[in-house]
Coordinates of C-alpha atoms in Angstrom, one line a residue:
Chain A
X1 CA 166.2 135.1 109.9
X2 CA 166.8 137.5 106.7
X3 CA 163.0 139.1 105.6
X4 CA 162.8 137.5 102.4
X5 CA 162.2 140.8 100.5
X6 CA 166.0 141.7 100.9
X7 CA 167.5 138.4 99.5
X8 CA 168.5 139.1 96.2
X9 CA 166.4 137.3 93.2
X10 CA 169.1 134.5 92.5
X11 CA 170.3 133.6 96.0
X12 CA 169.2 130.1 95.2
X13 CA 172.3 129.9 93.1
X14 CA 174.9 131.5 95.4
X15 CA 177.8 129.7 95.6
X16 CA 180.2 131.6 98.4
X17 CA 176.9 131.3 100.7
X18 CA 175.8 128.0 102.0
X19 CA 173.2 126.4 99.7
X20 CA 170.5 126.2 102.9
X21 CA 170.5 126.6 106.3
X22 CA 169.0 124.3 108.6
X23 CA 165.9 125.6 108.4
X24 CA 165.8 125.4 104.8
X25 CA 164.0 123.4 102.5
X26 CA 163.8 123.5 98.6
X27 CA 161.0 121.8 96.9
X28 CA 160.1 121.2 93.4
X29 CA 156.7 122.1 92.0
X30 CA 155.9 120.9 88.3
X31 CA 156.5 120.8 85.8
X32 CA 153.4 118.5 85.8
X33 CA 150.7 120.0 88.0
X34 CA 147.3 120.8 87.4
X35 CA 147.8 124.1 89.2
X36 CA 150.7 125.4 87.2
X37 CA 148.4 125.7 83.9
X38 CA 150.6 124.3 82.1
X39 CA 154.2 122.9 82.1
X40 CA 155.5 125.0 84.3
X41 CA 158.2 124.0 86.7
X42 CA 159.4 126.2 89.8
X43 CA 161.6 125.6 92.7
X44 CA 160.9 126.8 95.7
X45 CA 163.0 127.6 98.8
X46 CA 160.8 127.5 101.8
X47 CA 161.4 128.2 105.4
X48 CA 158.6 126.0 107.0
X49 CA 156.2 127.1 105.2
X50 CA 156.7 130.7 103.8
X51 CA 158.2 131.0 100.6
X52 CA 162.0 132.4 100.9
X53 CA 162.2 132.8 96.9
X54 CA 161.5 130.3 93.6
X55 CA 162.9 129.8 90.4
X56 CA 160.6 129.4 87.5
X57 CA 162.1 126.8 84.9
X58 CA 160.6 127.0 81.8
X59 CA 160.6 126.1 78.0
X60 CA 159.0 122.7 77.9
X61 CA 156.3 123.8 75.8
X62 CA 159.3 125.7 73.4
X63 CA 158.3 124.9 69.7
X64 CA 160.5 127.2 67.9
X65 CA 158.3 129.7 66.7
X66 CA 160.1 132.8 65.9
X67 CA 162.3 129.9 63.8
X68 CA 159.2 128.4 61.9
X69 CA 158.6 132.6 61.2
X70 CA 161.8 132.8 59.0
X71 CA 161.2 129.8 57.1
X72 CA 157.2 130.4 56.3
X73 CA 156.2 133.2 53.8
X74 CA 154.1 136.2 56.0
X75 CA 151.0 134.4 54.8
X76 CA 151.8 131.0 56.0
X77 CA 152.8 132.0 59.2
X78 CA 149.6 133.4 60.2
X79 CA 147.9 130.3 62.1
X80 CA 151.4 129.8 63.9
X81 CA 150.6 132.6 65.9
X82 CA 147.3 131.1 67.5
X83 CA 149.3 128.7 69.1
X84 CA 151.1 131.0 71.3
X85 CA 148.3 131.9 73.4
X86 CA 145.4 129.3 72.5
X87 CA 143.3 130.8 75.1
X88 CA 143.2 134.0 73.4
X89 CA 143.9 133.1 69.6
X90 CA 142.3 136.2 68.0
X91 CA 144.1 138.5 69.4
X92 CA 147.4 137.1 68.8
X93 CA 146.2 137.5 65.4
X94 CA 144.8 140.7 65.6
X95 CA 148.9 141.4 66.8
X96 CA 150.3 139.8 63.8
X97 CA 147.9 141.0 60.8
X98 CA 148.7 144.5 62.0
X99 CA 152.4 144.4 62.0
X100 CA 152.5 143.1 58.9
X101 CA 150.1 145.3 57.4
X102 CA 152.3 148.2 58.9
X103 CA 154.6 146.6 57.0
X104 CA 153.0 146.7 53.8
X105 CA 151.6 150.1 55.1
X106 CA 147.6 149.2 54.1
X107 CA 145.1 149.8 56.6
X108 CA 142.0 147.0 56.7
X109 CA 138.9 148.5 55.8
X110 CA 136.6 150.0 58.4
X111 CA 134.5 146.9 58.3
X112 CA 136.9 144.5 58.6
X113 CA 138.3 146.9 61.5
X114 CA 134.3 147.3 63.4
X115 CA 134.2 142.9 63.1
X116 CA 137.9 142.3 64.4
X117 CA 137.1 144.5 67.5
X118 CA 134.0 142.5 68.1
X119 CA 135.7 138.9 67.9
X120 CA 139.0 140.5 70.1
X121 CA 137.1 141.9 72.8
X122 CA 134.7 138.7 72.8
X123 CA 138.0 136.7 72.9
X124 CA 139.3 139.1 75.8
X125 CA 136.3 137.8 77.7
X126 CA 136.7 134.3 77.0
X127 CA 140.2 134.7 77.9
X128 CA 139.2 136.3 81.2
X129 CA 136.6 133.7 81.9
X130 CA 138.8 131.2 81.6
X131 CA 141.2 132.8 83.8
X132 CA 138.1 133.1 86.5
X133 CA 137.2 129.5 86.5
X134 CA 140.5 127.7 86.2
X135 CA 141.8 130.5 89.3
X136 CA 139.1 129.8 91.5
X137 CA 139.6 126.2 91.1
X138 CA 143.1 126.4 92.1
X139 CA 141.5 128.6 95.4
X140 CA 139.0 125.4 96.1
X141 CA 136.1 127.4 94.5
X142 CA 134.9 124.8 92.0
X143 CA 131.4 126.5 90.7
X144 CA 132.8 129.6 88.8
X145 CA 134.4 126.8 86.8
X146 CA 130.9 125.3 85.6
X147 CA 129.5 128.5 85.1
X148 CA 132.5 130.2 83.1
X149 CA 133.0 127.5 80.8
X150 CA 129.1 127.1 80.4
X151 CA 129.0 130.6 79.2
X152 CA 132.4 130.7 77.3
X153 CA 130.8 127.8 75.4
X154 CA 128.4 130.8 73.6
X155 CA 131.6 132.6 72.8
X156 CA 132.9 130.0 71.3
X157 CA 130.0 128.9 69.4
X158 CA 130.1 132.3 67.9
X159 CA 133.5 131.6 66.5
X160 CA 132.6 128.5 65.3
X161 CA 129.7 130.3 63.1
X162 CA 131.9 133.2 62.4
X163 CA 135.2 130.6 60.8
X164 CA 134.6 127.0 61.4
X165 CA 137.1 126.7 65.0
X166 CA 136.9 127.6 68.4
X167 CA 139.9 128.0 69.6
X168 CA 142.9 128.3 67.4
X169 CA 141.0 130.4 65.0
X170 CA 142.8 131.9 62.5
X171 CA 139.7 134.4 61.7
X172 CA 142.1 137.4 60.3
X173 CA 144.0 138.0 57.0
X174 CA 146.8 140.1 56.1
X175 CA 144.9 143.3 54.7
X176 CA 141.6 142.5 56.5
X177 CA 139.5 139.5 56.9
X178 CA 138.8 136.3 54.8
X179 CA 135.1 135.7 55.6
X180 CA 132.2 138.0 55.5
X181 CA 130.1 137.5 58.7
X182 CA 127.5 135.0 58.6
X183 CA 123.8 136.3 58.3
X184 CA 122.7 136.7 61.9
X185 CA 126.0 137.4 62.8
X186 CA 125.1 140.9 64.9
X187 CA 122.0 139.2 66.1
X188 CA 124.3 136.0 67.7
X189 CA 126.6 139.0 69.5
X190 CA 123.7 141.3 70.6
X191 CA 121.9 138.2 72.1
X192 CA 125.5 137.2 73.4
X193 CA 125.4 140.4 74.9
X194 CA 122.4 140.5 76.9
X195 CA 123.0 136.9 77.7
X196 CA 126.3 137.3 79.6
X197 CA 125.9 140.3 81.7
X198 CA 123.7 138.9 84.3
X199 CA 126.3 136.2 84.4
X200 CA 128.9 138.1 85.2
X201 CA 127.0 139.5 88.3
X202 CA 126.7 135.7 89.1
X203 CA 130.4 135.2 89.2
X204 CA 130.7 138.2 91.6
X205 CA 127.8 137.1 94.1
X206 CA 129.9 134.1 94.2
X207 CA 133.1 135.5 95.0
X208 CA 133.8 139.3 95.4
X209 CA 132.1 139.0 98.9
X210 CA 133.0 135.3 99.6
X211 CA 135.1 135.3 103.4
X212 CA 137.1 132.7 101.7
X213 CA 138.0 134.4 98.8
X214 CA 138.8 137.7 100.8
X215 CA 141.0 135.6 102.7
X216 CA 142.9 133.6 100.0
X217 CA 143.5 136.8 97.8
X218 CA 143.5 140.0 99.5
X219 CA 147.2 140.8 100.6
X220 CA 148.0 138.1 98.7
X221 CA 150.8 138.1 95.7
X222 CA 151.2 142.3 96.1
X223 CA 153.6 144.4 94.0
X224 CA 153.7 147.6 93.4
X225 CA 153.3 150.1 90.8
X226 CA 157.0 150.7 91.2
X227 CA 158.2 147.2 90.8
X228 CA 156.0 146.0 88.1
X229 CA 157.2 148.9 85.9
X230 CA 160.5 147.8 86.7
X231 CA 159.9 143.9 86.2
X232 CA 158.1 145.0 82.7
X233 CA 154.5 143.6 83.7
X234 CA 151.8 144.7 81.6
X235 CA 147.6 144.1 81.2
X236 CA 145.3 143.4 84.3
X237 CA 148.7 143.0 86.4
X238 CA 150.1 146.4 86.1
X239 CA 146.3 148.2 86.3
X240 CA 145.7 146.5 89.4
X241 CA 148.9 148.0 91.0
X242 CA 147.1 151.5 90.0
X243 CA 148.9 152.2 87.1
X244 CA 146.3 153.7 84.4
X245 CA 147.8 152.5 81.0
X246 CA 146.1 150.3 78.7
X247 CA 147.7 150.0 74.8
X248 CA 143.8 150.2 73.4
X249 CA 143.8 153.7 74.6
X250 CA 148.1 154.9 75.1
X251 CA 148.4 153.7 71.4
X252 CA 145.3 153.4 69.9
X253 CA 145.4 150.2 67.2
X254 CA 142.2 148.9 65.3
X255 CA 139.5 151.4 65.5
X256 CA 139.5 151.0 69.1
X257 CA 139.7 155.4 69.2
X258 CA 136.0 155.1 68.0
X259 CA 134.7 153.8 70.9
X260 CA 134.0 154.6 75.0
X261 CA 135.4 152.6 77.5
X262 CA 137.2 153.3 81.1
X263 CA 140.3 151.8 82.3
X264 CA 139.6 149.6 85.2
X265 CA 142.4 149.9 88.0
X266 CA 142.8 149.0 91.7
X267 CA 145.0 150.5 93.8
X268 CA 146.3 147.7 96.3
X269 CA 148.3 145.1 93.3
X270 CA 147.4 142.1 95.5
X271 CA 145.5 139.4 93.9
X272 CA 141.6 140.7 95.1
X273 CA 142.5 143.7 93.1
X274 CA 143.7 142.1 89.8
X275 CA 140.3 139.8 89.9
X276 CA 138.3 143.0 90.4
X277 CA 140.1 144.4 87.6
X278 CA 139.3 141.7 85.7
X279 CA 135.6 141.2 86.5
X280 CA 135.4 145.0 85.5
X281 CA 137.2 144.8 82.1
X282 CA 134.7 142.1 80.9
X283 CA 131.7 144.5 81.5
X284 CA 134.3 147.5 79.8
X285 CA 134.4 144.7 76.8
X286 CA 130.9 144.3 76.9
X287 CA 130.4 148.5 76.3
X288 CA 132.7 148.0 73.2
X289 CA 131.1 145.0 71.7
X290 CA 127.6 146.5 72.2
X291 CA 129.0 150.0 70.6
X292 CA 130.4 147.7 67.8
X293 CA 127.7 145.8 67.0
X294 CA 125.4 148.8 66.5
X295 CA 127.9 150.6 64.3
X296 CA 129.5 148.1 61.4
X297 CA 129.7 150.2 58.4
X298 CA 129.0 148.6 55.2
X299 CA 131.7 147.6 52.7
X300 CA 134.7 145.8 51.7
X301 CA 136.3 143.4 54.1
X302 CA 139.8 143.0 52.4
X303 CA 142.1 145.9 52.0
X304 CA 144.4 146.1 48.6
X305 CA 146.7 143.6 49.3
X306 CA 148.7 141.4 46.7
X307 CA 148.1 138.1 46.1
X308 CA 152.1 137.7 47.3
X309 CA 153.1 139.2 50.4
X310 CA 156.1 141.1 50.0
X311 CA 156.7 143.4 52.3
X312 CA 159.5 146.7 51.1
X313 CA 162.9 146.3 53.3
X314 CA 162.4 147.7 56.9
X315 CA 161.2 146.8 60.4
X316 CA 158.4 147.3 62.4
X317 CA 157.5 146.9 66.2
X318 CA 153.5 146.5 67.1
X319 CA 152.1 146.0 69.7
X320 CA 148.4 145.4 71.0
X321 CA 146.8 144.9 74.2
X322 CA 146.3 141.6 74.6
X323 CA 144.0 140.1 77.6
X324 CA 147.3 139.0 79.5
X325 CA 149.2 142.6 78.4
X326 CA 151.5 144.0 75.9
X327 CA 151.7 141.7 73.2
X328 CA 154.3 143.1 70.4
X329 CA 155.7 142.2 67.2
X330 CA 158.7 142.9 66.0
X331 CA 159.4 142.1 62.5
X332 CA 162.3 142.4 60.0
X333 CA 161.5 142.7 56.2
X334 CA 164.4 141.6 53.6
X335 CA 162.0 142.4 50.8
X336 CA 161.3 138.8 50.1
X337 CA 158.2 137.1 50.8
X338 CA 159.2 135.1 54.1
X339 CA 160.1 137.5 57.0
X340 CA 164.0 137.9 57.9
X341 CA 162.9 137.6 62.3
X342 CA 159.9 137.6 63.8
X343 CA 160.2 138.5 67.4
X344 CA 157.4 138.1 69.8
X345 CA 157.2 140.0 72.9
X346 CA 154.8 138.0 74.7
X347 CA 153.2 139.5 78.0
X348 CA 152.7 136.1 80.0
X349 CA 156.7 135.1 79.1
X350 CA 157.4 138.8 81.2
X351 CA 154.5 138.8 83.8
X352 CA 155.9 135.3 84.8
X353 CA 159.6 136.6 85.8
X354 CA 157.5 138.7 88.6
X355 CA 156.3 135.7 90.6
X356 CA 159.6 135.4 92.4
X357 CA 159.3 138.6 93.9
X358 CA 155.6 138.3 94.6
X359 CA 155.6 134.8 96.2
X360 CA 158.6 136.0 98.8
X361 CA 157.2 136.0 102.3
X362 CA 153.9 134.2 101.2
X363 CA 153.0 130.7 102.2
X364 CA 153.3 127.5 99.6
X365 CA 149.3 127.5 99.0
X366 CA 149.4 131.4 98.0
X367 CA 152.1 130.2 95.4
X368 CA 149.3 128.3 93.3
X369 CA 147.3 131.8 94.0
X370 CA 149.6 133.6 92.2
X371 CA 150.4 131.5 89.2
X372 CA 146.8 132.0 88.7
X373 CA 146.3 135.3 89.5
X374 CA 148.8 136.4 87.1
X375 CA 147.3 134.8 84.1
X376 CA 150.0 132.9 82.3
X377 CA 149.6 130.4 79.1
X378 CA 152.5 128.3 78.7
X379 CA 152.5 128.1 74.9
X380 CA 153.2 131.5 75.2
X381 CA 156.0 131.8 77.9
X382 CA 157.7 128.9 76.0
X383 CA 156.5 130.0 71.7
Chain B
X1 CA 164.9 164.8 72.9
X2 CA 166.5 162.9 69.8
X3 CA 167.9 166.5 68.5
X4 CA 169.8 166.6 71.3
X5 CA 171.4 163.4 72.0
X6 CA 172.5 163.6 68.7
X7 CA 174.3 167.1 69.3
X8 CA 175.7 165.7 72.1
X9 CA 177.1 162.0 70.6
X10 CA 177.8 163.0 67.2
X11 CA 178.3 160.8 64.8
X12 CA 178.2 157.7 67.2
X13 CA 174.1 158.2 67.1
X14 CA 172.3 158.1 63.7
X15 CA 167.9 158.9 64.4
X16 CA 166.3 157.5 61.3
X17 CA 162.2 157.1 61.3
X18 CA 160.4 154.2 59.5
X19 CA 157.1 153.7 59.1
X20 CA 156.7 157.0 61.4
X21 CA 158.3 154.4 64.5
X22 CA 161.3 156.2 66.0
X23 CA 164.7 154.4 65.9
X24 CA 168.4 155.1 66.6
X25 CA 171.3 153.0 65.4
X26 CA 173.5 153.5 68.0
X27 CA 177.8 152.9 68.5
X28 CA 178.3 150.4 70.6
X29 CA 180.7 151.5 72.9
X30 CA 177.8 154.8 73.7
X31 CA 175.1 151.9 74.8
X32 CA 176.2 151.7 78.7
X33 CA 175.5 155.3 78.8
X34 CA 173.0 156.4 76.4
X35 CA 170.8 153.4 77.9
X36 CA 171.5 154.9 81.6
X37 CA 170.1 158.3 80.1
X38 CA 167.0 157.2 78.4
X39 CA 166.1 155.6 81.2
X40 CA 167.0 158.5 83.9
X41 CA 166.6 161.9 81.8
X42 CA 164.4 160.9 79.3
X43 CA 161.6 159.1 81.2
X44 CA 161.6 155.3 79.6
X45 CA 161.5 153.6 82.5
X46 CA 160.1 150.7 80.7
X47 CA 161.6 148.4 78.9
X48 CA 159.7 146.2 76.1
X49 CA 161.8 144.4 74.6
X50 CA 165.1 143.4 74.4
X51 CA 166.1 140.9 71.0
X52 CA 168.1 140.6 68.3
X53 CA 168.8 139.7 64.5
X54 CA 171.6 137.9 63.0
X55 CA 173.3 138.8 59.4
X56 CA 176.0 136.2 59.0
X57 CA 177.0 138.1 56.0
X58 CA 177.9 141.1 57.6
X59 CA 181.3 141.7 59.3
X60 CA 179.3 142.9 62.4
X61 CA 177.2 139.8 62.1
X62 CA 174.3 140.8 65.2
X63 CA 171.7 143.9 65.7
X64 CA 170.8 143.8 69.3
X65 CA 167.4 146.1 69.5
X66 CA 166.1 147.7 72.7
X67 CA 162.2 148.7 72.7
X68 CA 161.9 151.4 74.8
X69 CA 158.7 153.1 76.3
X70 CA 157.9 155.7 78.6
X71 CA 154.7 156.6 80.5
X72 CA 155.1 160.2 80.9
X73 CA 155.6 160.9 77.3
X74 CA 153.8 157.7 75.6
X75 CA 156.5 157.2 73.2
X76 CA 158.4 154.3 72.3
X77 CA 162.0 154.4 71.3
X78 CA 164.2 151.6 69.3
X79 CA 167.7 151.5 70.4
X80 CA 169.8 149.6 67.6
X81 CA 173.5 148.4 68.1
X82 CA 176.0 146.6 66.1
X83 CA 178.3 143.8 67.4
X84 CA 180.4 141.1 66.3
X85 CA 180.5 137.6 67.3
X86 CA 182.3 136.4 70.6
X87 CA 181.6 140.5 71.4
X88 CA 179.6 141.1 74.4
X89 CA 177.6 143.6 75.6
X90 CA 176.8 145.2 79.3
X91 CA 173.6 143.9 80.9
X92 CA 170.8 145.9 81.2
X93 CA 169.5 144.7 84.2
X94 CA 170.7 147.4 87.3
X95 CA 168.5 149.4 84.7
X96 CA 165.3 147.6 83.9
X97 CA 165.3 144.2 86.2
X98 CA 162.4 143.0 83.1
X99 CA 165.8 142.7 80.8
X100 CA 167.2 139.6 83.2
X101 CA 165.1 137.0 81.7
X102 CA 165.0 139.1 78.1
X103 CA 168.7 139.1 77.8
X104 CA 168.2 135.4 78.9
X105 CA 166.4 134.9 75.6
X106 CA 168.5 136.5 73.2
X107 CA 172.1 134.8 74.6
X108 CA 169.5 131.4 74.7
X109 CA 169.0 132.2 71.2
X110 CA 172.2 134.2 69.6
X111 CA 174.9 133.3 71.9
X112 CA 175.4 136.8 72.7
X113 CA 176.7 137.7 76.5
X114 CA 176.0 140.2 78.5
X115 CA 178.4 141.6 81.1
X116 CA 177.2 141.5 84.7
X117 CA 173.9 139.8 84.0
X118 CA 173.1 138.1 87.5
X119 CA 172.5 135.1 86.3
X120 CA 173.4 134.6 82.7
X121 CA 172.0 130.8 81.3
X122 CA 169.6 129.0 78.8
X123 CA 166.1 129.9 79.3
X124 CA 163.8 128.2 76.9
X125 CA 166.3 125.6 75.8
X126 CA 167.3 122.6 78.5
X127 CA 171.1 124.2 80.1
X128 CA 173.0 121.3 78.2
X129 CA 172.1 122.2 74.8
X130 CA 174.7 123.1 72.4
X131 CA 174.3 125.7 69.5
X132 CA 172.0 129.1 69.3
X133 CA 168.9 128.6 67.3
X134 CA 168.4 131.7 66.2
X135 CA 171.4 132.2 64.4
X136 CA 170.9 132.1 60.4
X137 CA 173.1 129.7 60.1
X138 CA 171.7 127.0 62.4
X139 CA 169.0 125.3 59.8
X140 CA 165.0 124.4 61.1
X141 CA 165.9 121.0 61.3
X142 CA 168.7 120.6 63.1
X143 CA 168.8 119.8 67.0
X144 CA 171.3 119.1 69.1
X145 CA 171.0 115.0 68.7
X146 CA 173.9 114.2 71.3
X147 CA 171.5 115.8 74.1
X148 CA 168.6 114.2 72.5
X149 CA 170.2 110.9 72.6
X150 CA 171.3 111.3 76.2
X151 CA 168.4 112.5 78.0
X152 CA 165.4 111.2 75.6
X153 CA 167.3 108.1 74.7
X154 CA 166.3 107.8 71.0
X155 CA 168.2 108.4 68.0
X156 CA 167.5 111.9 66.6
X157 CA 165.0 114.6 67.5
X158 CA 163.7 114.1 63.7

C-alpha cells in the first residue's frame, strides 16, 4: 500500500491510474452536516478506515461579494463585509475601514482607535469561544458548548449596548466610529473582564487534562511549520506549528503597538496544540482589553473624512489579524466613489486548502477533528 | 533588493511606491523567473495573495497581482503583470502550493489560465457554469440562466 503522505494532492482525479483499487472506497461528506460548520462538502478516499486524501468542494454559500463591492459606493459596502465571517464581524470591519482609510490616507482618532481594539479583541474571544464549543461538540464533549455560549452571550450583550446588533455589527465607520460609547461602557468591559477569566480556567479543567481529549487531538491533524508556510496558513494554525508571527505585532495596525501582549505558540501543529494556542490567546486578549479599558483618551471619535467617499486613484493591500488569520484587503481606487475591485484575502478560504494534507493517514472521525480544529466559517471560504 | 532587480531586468521591471506599500509592475514574459527569485534569493516564501483586475478598455485588458511576504525580512512585496485576454500565464504553484486554490479563484473569476496548474477548474462557482464574474463586462445581475434552469429547475436566477 502507498503511505498516503507521498500521493500527490489531486490523485483523486488521475486519469492514466485506476480511479480505486480494491481496497478503495470514496465517500461523500456534506455538504449538509452539522460537523462541517457550514456547507461544506468533501470527498474522501478512504482505505478502510484511514483517510488516503479528500477533496473539499466548496462555494455553496458564494454570494458575490467582491461583485456587490464594485457596484456599492465605499460607504455602502461597509455592512457587506460582516457577512463574510459572521462569527467575527468586527474585525472584518476593523479590515475594511482601515484599507479604505489608507486609501483616503486619514488615520481615526486615538479614541476611536483605544474603543475599536476593545470591541476586536472582545470579538476575537467570542470568535474563539465559539470555535471551543462548537469543536468540542464535534469531539463528543457537549459541556464547553453550554458554557461558551453562556459567556459569549455577555460579549454579545456588550455589542448590543455598544450598536444595537450582535452579530453582524457594523460598529466602525470610514474615518473612525459612528457612535460614542454608551455611559457605563468601560464599566460593562471591566466587569466583562473579571467575569470571564475564571471561565476560561473552567473550559481548561474540562479539557486540557481530559484522557479523551488528549486522545482525540494530540497527534491529531499535524503539519508543520514548513508546510503551512507553504500551504499559506495563517492565525492560531501557523502559531501552533511554532511559527512566532502574528500581524498585531509583524505589522502593527490600530494602536495595537501601544499595548503588551505575547505571542502564544506550540511547537507540535497537531490539534492539542492549536486549542492550547487558542485557550492562551483569549487570556493574551484579555491583557489588551484590560490595558484598553484603563487607557481611552478623551476626544473626537471621527477623523476628517468627507461626507462623499472618494478615494484619489491608486491601490492598497491591508491586512489585519483576524481570529482565523491574515485577513487582507486589496482595493483598487478609480477616483470615483464606488471602488474599481475589492479583493478579499480571507484566512479560512486558505487554511481550508490544508485539510487534505492534514487528514492523509488519519482516520474518518479525526476528519470532523480537523474541520474544527482549523476554524473555518463558510461565508467566508465562499464571500 | 528592489535596486537590484531593477539593474538587472531593466526596463522590463518598473518599482513604484504608493501609499509607502512597495509594488513592481513587472513584463510578463520576466514573471516565471523573477517569481522563482523572490521566492528563493529574496526570502518571500509566502504567498498572500494571488488576484486580479480587469480593464476592458485597455488593450492589455487584466492586472494579475501577486502579494508577497517574507518572514525573515517582514516585508510585503506586490508583483504586477499585464496580460491580454485568451493569454495565459505559468502557475505558481511548484512555488507556493497556497497559489493552487488562489489561481483557482482568479481563472473561476477572470477566465485567466495558468500553465501547469495541477488541477486547473471552477472553485466557487458549480464546474458547468459559463462566463467569469469578475470581468467588468459581465453585469451584477446576470447569471448563467441555462445552468439555473437545468440543475435548479426554475426560470431565471432573478
Amino acid at each position: 500500500m502507498t503511505d498516503p503522505k507521498t500521493l500527490s494532492p489531486l490523485d483523486l482525479e488521475t486519469p492514466e491510474k485506476p480511479f480505486l483499487d480494491a481496497n478503495e472506497l470514496v465517500i461523500n461528506m456534506g455538504p449538509q452536516h452539522p460537523a462541517t460548520h457550514g456547507v461544506l462538502r468533501v470527498i474522501l478516499r478512504l482505505d478502510g478506515e484511514k483517510v488516503l486524501g479528500l477533496e473539499c468542494v466548496i462555494g455553496y454559500l458564494h454570494r458575490g461579494v467582491e461583485k456587490i463591492a464594485e457596484n456599492r459606493t465605499y460607504t455602502m459596502f461597509n455592512p457587506y463585509v460582516d457577512r463574510m465571517d459572521y462569527v467575527a464581524a468586527v474585525s472584518n470591519g476593523l479590515g475594511y475601514c482601515e484599507a479604505v482609510e489608507k486609501l483616503l490616507s486619514v488615520e481615526a482618532p486615538p479614541r476611536a482607535q483605544y474603543i475599536r481594539v476593545i470591541l476586536t479583541e472582545l470579538n476575537r474571544m467570542a470568535s474563539h469561544q465559539l470555535w471551543l464549543g462548537t469543536h468540542a461538540l464535534d469531539i463528543g464533549a457537549i459541556t464547553p458548548l453550554f458554557y461558551t455560549f453562556r459567556d459569549r452571550e455577555e460579549i454579545l450583550k456588550i455589542f448590543e449596548k455598544y450598536c444595537g446588533a450582535r452579530l453582524t455589527t457594523h460598529a466602525f465607520r470610514i474615518g473612525g466610529l459612528q457612535y460614542e460609547a454608551y455611559d457605563g461602557f468601560e464599566d460593562d468591559v471591566k466587569k466583562f473582564c473579571k467575569f470571564v477569566k475564571p471561565k476560561i480556567d473552567e473550559y481548561e479543567e474540562l479539557l486540557t487534562t481530559n484522557r479523551i481529549w488528549l486522545e482525540r487531538t494530540k497527534n491529531v491533524g499535524t503539519i508543520s511549520a514548513k508546510d503551512a508556510i507553504a500551504l499559506g496558513v495563517t492565525g492560531p494554525v501557523l502559531r501552533a506549528s511554532g511559527v512566532k508571527w502574528d500581524l498585531r505585532i509583524a505589522q502593527p495596525y490600530a494602536n495595537y503597538k501601544n499595548f503588551e501582549f505575547d505571542i502564544p505558540t506550540g511547537q507540535n501543529g497537531d490539534t492539542y496544540d492549536r486549542y492550547i494556542v487558542r485557550m492562551m490567546e483569549m487570556r493574551q486578549s484579555l491583557r489588551i482589553i484590560e490595558q484598553a479599558v484603563e487607557g481611552i483618551p478623551e476626544g473626537p471619535i471621527m477623523a476628517k473624512v468627507p461626507k462623499v467617499i472618494k478615494p484619489p486613484v491608486g491601490e492598497v493591500y491591508h491586512s489585519i489579524e483576524a481570529p482565523k488569520g491574515e485577513l487582507g484587503y486589496f482595493i483598487v481606487s478609480d477616483g470615483s466613489t464606488q471602488p474599481y475591485r475589492v479583493r478579499v484575502r480571507p484566512p479560512s478560504f486558505v487554511n481550508l486548502q490544508a485539510l487534505d494534507l492534514m487528514c492523509r493517514g488519519q482516520l474518518v472521525a479525526d476528519v470532523i477533528a480537523v474541520i474544527g480544529t482549523l476554524d473555518i466559517v463558510l461565508g467566508e471560504v465562499d464571500r | 533588493m528592489i535596486a537590484k532587480l531593477k539593474r538587472e531586468y531593466g526596463s522590463g521591471i518598473e518599482p513604484l511606491t504608493h501609499l509607502g506599500q512597495n509594488y513592481m509592475v513587472v513584463d510578463r514574459s520576466l514573471i516565471p523567473e523573477l517569481l522563482q527569485r523572490l521566492r528563493d534569493e529574496e526570502e518571500f516564501d509566502y504567498c498572500v495573495d494571488v488576484t486580479a483586475v480587469h480593464y476592458p478598455k485597455r488593450e492589455k485588458q487584466f492586472d494579475v497581482i501577486w502579494v508577497l511576504y517574507s518572514f525573515a525580512r517582514n516585508e510585503r512585496i506586490r508583483v504586477k503583470t499585464q496580460i491580454a485576454e485568451g493569454e495565459s500565464l505559468p502557475s505558481s504553484v511548484p512555488l507556493w502550493t497556497t497559489t493552487n486554490w488562489l489561481e483557482r479563484e482568479v481563472y473561476d473569476m477572470f477566465g485567466i489560465k495558468f500553465d501547469g496548474h495541477p488541477d486547473l477548474k471552477r472553485i466557487l462557482l458549480p464546474d458547468g457554469w459559463k462566463g467569469f464574474p469578475l470581468r467588468k463586462d459581465y453585469d451584477i445581475l446576470q447569471q448563467d440562466n441555462e445552468w439555473v434552469q437545468i440543475n435548479l429547475g426554475i426560470e431565471s436566477g432573478q
